Tab-separated table of C-alpha atoms and ligand atoms in Angstrom:
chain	number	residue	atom	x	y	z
L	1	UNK	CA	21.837	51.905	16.113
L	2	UNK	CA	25.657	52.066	16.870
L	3	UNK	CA	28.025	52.512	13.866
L	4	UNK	CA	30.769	49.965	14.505
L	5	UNK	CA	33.246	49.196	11.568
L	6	UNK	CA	35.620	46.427	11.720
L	7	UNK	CA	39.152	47.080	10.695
L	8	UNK	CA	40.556	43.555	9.872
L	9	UNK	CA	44.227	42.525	8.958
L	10	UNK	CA	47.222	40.223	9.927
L	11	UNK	CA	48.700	43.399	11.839
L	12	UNK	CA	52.127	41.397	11.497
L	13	UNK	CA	53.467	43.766	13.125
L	14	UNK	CA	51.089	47.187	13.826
L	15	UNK	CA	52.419	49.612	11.311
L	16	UNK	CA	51.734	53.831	12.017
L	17	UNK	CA	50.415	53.019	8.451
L	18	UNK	CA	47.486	50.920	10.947
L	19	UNK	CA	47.346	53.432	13.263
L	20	UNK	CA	46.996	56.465	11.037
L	21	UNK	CA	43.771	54.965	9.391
L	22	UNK	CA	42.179	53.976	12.550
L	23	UNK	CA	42.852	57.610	14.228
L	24	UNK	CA	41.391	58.895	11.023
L	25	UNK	CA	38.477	57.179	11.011
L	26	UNK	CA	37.514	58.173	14.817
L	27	UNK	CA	34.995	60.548	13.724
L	28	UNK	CA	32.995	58.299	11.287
L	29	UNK	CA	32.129	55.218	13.730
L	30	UNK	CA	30.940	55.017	17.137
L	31	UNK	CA	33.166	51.929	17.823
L	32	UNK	CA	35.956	50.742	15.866
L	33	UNK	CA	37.241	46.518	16.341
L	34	UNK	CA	40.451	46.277	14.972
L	35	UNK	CA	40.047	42.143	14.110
L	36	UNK	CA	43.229	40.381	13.705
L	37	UNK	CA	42.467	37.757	11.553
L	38	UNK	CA	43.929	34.269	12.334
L	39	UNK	CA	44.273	32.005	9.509
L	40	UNK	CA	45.831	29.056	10.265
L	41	UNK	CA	47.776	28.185	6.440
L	42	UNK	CA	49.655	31.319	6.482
L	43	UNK	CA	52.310	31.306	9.194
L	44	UNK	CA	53.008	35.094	11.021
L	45	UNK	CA	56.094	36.394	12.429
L	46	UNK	CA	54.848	37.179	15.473
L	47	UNK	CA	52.544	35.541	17.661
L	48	UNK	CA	48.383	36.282	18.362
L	49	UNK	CA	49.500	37.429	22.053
L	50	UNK	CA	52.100	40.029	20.932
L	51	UNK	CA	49.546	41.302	17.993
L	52	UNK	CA	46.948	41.941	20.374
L	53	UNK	CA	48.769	43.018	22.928
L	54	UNK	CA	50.429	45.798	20.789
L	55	UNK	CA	47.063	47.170	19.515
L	56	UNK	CA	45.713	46.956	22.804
L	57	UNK	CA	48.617	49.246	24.037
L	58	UNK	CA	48.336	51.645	21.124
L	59	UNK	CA	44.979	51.992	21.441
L	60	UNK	CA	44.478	52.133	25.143
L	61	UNK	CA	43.684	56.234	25.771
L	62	UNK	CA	40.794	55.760	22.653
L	63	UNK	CA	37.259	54.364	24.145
L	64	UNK	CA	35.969	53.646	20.754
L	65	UNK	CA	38.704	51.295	19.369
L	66	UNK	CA	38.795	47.235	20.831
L	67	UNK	CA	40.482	44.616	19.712
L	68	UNK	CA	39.791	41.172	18.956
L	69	UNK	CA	41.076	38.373	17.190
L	70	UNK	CA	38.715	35.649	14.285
L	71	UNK	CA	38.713	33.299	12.227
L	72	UNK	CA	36.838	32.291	9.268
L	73	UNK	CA	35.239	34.888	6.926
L	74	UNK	CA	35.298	38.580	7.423
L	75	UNK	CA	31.742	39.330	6.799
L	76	UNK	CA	31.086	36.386	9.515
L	77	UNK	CA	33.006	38.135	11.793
L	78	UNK	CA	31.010	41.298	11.369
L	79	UNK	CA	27.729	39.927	11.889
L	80	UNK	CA	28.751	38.253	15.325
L	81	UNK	CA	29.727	41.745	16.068
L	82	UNK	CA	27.269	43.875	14.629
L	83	UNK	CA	29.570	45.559	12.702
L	84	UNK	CA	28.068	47.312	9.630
L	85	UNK	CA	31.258	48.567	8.344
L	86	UNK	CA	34.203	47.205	6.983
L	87	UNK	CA	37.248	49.612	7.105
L	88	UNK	CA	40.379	49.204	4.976
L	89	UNK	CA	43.432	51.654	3.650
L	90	UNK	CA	44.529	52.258	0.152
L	91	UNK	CA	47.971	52.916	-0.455
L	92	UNK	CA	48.305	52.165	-4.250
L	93	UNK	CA	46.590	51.195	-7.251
L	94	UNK	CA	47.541	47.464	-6.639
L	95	UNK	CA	46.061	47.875	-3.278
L	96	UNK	CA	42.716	49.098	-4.843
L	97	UNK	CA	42.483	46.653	-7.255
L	98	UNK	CA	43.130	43.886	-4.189
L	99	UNK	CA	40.540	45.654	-2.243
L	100	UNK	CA	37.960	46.288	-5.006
L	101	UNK	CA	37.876	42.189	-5.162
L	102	UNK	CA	37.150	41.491	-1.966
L	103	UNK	CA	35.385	44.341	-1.141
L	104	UNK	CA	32.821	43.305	-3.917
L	105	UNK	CA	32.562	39.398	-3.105
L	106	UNK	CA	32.241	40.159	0.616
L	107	UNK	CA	29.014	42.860	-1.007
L	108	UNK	CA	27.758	40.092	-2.570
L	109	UNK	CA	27.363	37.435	0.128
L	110	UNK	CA	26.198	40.122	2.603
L	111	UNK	CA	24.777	43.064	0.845
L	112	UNK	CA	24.455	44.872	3.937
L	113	UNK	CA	27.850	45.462	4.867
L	114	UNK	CA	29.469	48.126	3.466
L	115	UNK	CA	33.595	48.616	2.845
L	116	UNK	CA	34.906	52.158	3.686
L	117	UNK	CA	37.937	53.191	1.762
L	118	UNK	CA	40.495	55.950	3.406
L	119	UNK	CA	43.259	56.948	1.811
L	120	UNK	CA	46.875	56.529	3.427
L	121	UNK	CA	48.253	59.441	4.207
L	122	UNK	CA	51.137	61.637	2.091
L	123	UNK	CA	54.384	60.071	3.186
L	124	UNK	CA	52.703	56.993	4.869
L	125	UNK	CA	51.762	54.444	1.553
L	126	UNK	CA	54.790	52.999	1.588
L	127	UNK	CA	54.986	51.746	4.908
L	128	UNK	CA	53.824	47.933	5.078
L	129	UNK	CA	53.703	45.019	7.770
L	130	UNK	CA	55.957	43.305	4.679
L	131	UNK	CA	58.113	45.585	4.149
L	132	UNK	CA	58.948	46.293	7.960
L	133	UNK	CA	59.090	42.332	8.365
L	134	UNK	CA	61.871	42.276	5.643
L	135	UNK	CA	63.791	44.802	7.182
L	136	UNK	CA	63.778	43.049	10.957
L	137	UNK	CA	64.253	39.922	9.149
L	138	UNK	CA	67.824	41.122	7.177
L	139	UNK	CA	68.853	43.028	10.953
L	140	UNK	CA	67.315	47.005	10.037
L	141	UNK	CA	66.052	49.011	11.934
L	142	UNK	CA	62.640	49.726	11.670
L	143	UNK	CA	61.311	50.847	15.000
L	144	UNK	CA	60.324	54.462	12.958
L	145	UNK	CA	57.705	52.462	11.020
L	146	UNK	CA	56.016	51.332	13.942
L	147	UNK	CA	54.165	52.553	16.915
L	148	UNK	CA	56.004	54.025	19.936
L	149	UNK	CA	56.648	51.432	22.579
L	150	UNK	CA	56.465	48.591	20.115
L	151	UNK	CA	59.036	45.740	21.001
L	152	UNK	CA	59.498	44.534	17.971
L	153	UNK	CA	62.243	41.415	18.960
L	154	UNK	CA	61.072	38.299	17.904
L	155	UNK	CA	60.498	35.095	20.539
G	201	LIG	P1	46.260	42.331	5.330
G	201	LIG	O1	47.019	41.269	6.036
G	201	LIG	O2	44.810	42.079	5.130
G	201	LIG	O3	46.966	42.911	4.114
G	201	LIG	P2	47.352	44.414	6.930
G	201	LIG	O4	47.515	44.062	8.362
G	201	LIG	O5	48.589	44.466	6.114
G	201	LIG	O6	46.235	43.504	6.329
G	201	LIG	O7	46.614	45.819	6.802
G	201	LIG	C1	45.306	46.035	7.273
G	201	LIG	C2	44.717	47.218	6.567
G	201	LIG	O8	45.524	48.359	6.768
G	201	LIG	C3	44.612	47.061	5.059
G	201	LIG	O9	43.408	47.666	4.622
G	201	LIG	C4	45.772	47.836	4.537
G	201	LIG	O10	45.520	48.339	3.238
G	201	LIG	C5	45.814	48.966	5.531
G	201	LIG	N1	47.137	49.580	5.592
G	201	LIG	C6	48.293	49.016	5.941
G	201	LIG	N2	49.320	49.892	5.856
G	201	LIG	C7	48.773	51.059	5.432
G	201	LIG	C8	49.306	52.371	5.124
G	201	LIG	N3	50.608	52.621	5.208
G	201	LIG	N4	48.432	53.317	4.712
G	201	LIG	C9	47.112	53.041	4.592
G	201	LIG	N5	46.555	51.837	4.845
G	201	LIG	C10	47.367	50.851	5.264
């Protein structure tokens, strides 16, 4: 049986934060979804289209990785996929205990499923979709944060 992990988030925008997990975690999955999750109560800066159409981009040259967009309840998701695997990053401790939370409610409605933990990379944990958002929003610049080729100008 395949190894596919899902790899859900808001991706508002793709960070190299995203990107380094996902290229790290290559060798532990035969497929890898990246699932943008749409929920429709918390509003995004940029739109479905551009989100998936960045990832799509960045992840174009790697066979393994897809991307798709859901709603409703991550461990749904994964069964219409057959996605054993639930992939997420730790940055900090606040991010752990976040993660730890979820991670244990989702093992509780569907044992099955397991959460994989990676570690962001030295000089990478502070680099977040809020934090870049922030700085676009008060006129930085914040292309560095963010994938090569990544428009990030808003409308
Ligand atoms: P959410 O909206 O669920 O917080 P994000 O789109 O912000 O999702 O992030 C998706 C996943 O990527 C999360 O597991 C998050 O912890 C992880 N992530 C984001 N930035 C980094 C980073 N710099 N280093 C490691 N993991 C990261």
């Amino acid at each position: 049986m395949k190894k596919t992990a899902l790899f859900p988030g808001s991706f508002d925008p793709v960070t190299i934060g995203h990107v380094d997990i996902v290229n790290r975690s290559l060798s532990l999955f035969d497929n890898i979804v990246i699932g943008i999750g749409v929920n429709s109560s918390k509003k995004s800066m940029y739109s479905i289209e551009k989100r998936k159409g960045w990832l799509g981009k960045v992840f174009e040259d790697k066979e393994k990785v897809s991307v798709q967009q859901y709603e409703g309840l991550t461990v749904d998701f994964c069964n219409e996929i057959g996605a054993m695997f639930i992939l997420r990053g730790l940055r900090t401790s606040a991010d752990f205990e976040f993660e730890r939370a979820i991670a244990q409610m989702n093992r509780s409605m569907h044992g099955d499923i397991e959460t994989v933990f990676i570690l962001s990379s030295p000089g990478l944990s502070a680099v977040s979709s809020t934090i870049v958002r922030e700085i676009i929003k008060n006129g930085g610049e914040a292309s560095k944060f963010v994938p090569a080729g990544i428009d990030l100008s808003l409308g």
